[in-house]
Short mmCIF file of C-alpha atoms and ligand atoms in Angstrom, two decimals:
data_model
loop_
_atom_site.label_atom_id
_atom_site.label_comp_id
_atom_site.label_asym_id
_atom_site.label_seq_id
_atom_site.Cartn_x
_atom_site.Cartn_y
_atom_site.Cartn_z
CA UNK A 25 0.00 0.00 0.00
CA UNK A 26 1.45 3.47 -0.94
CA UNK A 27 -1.46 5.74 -0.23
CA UNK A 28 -2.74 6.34 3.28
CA UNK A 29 -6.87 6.87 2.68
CA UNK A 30 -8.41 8.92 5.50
CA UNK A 31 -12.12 9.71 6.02
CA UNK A 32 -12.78 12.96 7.77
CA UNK A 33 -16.52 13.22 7.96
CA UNK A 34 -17.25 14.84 4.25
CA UNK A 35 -13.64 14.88 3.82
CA UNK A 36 -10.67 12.48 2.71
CA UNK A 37 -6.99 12.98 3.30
CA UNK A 38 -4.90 11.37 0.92
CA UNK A 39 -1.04 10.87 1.91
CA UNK A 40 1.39 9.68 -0.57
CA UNK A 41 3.52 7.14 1.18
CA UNK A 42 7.01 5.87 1.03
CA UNK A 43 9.10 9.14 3.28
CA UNK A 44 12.17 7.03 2.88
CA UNK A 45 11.91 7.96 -1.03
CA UNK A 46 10.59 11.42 -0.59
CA UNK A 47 7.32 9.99 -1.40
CA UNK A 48 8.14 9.83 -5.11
CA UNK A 49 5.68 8.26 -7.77
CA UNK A 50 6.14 4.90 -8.51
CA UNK A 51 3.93 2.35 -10.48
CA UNK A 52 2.35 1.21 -7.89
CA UNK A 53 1.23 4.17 -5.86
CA UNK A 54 -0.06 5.74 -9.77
CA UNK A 55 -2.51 2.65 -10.06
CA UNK A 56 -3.82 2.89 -6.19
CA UNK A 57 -4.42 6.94 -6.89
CA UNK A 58 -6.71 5.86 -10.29
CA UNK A 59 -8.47 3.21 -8.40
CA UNK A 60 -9.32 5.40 -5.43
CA UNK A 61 -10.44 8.61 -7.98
CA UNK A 62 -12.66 6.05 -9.10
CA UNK A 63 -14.06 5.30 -6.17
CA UNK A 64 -14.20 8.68 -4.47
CA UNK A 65 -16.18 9.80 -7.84
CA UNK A 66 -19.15 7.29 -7.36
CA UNK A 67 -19.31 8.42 -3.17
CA UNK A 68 -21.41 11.26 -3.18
CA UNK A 69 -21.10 12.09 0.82
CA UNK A 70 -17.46 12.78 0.13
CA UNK A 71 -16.87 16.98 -1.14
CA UNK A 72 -13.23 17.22 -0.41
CA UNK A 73 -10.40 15.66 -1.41
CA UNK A 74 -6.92 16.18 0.24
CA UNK A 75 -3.32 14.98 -1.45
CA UNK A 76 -0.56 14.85 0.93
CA UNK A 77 2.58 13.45 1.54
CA UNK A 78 4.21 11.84 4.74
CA UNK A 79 6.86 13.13 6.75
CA UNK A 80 7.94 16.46 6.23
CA UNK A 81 10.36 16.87 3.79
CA UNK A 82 8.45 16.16 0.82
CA UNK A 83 5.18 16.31 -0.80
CA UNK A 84 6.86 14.27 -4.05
CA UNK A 85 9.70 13.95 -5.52
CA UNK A 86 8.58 13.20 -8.79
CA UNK A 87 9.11 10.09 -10.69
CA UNK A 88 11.04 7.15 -8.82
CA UNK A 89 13.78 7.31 -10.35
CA UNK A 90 15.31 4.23 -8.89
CA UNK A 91 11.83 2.19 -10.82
CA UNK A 92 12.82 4.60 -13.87
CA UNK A 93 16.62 3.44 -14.00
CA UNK A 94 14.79 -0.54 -14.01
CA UNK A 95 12.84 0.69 -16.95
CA UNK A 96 13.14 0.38 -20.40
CA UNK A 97 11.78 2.70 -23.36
CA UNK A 98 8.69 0.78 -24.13
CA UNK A 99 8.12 0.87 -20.32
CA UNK A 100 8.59 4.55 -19.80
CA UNK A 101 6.26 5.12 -22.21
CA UNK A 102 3.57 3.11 -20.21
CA UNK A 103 4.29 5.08 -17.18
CA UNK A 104 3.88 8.01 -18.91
CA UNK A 105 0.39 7.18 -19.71
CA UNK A 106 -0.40 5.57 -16.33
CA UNK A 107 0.74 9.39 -14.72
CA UNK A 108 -1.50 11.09 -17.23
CA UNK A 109 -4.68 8.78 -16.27
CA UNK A 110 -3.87 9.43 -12.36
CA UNK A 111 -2.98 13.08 -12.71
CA UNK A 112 -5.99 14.20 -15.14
CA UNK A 113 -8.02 11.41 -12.88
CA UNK A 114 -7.57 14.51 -10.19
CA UNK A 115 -8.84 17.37 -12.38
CA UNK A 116 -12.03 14.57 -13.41
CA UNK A 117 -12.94 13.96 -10.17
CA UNK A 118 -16.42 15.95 -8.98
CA UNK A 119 -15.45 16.88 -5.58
CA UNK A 120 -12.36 19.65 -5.07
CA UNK A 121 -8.86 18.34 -4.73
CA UNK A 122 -6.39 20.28 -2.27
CA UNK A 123 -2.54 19.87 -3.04
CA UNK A 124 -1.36 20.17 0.23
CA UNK A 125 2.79 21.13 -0.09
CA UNK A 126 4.09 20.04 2.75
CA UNK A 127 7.72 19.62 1.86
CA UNK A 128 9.57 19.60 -2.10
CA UNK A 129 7.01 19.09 -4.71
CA UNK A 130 9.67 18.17 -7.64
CA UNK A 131 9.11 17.15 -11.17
CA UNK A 132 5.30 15.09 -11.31
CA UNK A 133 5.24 16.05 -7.62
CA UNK A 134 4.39 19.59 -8.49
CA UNK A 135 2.53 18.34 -12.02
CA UNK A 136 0.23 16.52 -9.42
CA UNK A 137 -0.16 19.38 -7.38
CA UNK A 138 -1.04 21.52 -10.52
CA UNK A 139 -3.70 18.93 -11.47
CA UNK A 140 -5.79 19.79 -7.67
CA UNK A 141 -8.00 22.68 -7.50
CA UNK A 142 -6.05 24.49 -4.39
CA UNK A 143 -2.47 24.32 -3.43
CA UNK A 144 -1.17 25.24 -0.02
CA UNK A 145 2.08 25.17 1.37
CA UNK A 146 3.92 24.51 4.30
CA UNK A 147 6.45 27.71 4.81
CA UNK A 148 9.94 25.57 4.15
CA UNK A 149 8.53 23.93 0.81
CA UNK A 150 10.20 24.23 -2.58
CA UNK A 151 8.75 23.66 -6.08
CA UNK A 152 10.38 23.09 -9.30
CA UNK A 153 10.19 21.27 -12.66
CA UNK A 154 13.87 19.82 -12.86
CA UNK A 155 13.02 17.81 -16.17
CA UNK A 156 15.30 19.89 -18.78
CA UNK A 157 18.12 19.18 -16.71
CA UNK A 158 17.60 15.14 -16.47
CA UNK A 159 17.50 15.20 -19.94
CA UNK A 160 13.32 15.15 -20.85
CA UNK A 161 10.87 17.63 -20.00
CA UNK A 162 8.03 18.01 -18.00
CA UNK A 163 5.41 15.37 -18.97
CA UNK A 164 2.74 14.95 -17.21
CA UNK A 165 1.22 18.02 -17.44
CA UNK A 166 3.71 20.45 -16.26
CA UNK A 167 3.95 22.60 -19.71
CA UNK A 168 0.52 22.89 -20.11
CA UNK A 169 -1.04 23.19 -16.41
CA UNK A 170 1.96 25.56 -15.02
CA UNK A 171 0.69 28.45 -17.76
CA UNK A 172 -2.56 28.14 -17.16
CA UNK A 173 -1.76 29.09 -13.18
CA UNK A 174 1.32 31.68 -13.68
CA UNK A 175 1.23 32.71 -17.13
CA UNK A 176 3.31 31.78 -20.16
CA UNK A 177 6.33 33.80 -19.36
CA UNK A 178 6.85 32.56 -15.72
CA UNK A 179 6.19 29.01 -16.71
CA UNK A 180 9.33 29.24 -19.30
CA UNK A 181 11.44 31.25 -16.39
CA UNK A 182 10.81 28.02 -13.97
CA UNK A 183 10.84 25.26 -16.61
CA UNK A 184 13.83 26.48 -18.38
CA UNK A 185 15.91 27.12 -15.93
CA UNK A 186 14.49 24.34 -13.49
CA UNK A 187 15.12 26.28 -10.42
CA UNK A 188 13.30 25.80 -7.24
CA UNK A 189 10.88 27.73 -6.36
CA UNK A 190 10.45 29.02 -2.26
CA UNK A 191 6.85 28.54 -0.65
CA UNK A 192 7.33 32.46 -0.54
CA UNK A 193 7.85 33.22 -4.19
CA UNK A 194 5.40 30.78 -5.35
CA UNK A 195 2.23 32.29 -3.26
CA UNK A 196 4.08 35.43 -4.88
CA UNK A 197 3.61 34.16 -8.28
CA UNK A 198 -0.01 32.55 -7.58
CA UNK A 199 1.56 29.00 -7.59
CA UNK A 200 0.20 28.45 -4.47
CA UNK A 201 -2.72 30.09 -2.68
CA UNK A 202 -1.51 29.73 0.79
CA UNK A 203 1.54 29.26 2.89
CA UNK A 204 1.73 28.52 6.51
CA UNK A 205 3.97 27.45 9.25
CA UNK A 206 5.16 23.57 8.76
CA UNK A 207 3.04 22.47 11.84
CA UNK A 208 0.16 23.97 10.96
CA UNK A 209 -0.27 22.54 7.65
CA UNK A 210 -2.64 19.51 8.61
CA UNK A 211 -5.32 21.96 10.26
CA UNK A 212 -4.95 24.69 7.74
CA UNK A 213 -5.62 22.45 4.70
CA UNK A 214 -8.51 20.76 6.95
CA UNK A 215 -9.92 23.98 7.54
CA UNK A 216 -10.19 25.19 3.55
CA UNK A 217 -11.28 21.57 2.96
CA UNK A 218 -14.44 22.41 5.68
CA UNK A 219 -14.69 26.16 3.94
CA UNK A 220 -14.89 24.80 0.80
CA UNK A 221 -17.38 21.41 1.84
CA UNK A 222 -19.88 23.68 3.39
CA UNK A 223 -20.98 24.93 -0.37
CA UNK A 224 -23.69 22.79 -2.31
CA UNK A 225 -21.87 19.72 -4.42
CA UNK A 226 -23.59 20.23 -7.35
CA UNK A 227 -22.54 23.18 -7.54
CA UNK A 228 -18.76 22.48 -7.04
CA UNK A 229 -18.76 20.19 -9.35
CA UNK A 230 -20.23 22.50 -11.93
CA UNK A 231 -18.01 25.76 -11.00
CA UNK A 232 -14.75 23.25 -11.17
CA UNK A 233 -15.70 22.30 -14.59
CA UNK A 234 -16.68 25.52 -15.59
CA UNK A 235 -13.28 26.77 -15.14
CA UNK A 236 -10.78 23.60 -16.30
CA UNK A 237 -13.14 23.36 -19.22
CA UNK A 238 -13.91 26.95 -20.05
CA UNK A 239 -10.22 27.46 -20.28
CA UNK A 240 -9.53 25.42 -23.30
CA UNK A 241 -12.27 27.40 -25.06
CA UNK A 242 -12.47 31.15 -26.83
CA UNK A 243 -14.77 33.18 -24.26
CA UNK A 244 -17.74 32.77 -26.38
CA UNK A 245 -17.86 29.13 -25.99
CA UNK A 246 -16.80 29.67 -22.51
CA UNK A 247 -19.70 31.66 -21.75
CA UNK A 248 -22.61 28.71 -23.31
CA UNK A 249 -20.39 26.27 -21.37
CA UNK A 250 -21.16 28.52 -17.98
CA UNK A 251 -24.67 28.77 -19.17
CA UNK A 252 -25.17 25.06 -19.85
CA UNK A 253 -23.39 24.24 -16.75
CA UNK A 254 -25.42 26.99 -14.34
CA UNK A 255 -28.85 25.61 -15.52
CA UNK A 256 -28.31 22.57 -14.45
CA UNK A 257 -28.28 23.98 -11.00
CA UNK A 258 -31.57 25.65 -11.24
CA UNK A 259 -33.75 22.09 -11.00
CA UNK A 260 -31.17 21.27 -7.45
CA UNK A 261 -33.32 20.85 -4.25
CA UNK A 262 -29.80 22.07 -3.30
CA UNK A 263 -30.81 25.50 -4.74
CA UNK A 264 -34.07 25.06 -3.49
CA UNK A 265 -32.60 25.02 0.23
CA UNK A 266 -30.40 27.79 -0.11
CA UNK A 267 -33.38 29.84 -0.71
CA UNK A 268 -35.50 28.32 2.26
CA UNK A 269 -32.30 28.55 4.29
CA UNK A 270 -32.26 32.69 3.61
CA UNK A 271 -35.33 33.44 4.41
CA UNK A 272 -35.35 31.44 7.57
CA UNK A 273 -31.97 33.00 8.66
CA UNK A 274 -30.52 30.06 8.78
CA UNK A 275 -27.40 28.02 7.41
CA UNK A 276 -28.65 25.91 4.40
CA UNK A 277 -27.95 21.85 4.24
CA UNK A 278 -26.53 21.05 1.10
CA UNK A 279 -27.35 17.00 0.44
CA UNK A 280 -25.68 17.26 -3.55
CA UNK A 281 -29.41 16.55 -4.86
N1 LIG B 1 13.00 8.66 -6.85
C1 LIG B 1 13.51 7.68 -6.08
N2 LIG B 1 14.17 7.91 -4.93
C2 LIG B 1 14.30 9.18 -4.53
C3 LIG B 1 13.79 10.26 -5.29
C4 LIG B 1 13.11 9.96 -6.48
N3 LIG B 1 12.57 10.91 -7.26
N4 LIG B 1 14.09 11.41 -4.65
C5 LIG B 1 14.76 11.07 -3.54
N5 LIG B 1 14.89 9.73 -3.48
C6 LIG B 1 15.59 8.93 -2.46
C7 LIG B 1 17.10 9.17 -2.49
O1 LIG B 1 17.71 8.38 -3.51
C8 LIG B 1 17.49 8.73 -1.11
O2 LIG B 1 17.52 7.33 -1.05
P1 LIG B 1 18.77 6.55 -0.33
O3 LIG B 1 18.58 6.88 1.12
O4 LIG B 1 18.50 5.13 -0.67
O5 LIG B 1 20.01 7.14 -0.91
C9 LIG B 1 16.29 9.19 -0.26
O6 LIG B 1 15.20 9.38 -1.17
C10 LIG B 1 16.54 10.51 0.43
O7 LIG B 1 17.03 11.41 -0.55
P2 LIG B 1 18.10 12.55 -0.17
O8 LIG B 1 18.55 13.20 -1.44
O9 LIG B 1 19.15 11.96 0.70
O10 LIG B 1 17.17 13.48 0.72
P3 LIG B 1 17.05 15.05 0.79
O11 LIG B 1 15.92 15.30 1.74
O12 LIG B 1 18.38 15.67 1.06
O13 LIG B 1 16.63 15.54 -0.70
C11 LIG B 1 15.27 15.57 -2.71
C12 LIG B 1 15.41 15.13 -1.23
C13 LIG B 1 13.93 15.07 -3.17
C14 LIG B 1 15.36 17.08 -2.80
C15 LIG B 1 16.45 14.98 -3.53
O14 LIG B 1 16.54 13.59 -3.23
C16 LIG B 1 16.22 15.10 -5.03
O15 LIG B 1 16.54 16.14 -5.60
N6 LIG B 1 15.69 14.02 -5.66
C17 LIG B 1 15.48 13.99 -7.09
C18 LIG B 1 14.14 14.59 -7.41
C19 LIG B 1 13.94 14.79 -8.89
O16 LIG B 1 14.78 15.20 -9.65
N7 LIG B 1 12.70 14.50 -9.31
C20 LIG B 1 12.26 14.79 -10.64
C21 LIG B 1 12.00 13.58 -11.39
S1 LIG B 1 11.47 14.02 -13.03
#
């Protein structure tokens, strides 16, 4: 088992195991991420999602590289697509995914954290995309997601030169959203994870899709995508309850129906 599955009431907390490897991605942990996305998609009491990894000195280190060395070109290949099904198996799922940083998020360690919704750090953390200098480049998602959160010219800046990136600079550069003190990591990311669970699911699911999909499109589309997406909100009892909820000056229960 390389992924620790924790329920937290409406919320799960994910950790990447295997500290003694800086919690890098091997085969195995790739497969148990897709089969739990697939599970956590059908379970519709779950409305957050949590990634972390154990200890504190890294989130991920990227690829195993000791598995990589074992590898040969046909099977790197595989690999590649088995990252691609677990990372874009994050940005599928309906429920909000939290990256939470706590430690070096190298290589597919930060691609992963690019494919969650939110990304918060632990003050101490460093980010990078170190692929140009092991002789590949980012590929599994790193050219295309980083641009999409920083912009074209800082993506090039990081990729390029493959630097690493302090928790600092990247809430700086809108990499992350958040940084915090190491030890207060758990309860900070638990406490956006509640923030964000109190809202109605349906509607999560419909604003998160809104914006991954809407950004692939020219605005126009964009726009009958929102539209499309919004109406399908209007039949909710969800939407029904928020209503009730104002007028009886109350806090609405969302049930995702
Ligand atoms: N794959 C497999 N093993 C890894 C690894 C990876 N990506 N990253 C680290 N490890 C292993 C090290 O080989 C070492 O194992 P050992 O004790 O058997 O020698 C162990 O984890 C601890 O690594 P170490 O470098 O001693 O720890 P550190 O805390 O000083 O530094 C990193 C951690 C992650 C910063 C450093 O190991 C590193 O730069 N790793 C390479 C990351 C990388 O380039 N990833 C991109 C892949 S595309």
């Amino acid at each position: 088992m390389e992924l620790d599955v924790e329920r937290l009431g409406a919320i799960e907390r994910w950790t990447i195991l295997g500290e003694s490897r800086r919690n890098s991605l091997s085969v195995a942990l790739l497969r148990e991420l897709v089969a739990h996305q697939a599970r956590a998609s059908a379970d519709k009491a779950l409305r957050v999602v949590i990634v972390t990894g154990a200890g504190d000195k890294a989130f991920c280190a990227g690829a195993d590289l000791k598995e990589r060395a074992r590898m040969d070109e046909g099977a790197v290949a595989g690999f590649h697509k088995t990252i691609r099904a677990a990372f874009d198996g994050f940005e599928a799922l309906p429920q909000p995914v939290i990256a939470a940083i706590n430690g070096v998020a190298l290589g597919g360690g930060l691609e992963l954290a690019l494919a969650c919704d939110l990304r918060i750090a632990a003050e101490g953390a460093e980010l990078a995309l170190p692929e140009v200098g092991l002789g590949i480049i980012p590929g599994a998602g790193g050219t295309q997601r980083l641009p999409r959160v920083i912009g074209a010219a800082r993506a090039k800046e990081l990729i390029l030169t493959a630097r690493r990136v302090p928790a600092a600079e990247a809430l700086a550069m809108g990499l992350v959203g958040q940084v915090v003190p190491a030890a207060d990591l758990g309860p900070a990311a638990l406490a956006l994870a509640e923030r964000v669970a109190r809202n109605a699911p349906i509607s999560l699911r419909q604003a998160k899709r809104a914006i991954d999909r809407g950004l692939a499109l020219p605005l126009h589309d964009g726009l009958d995508l929102e539209n499309r997406l919004y109406q399908a909100c209007i039949p909710t009892a969800d939407r029904r309850e928020a209503l009730i909820a104002f007028a009886e000056k109350r806090a609405p229960v969302f049930k995702g129906e």
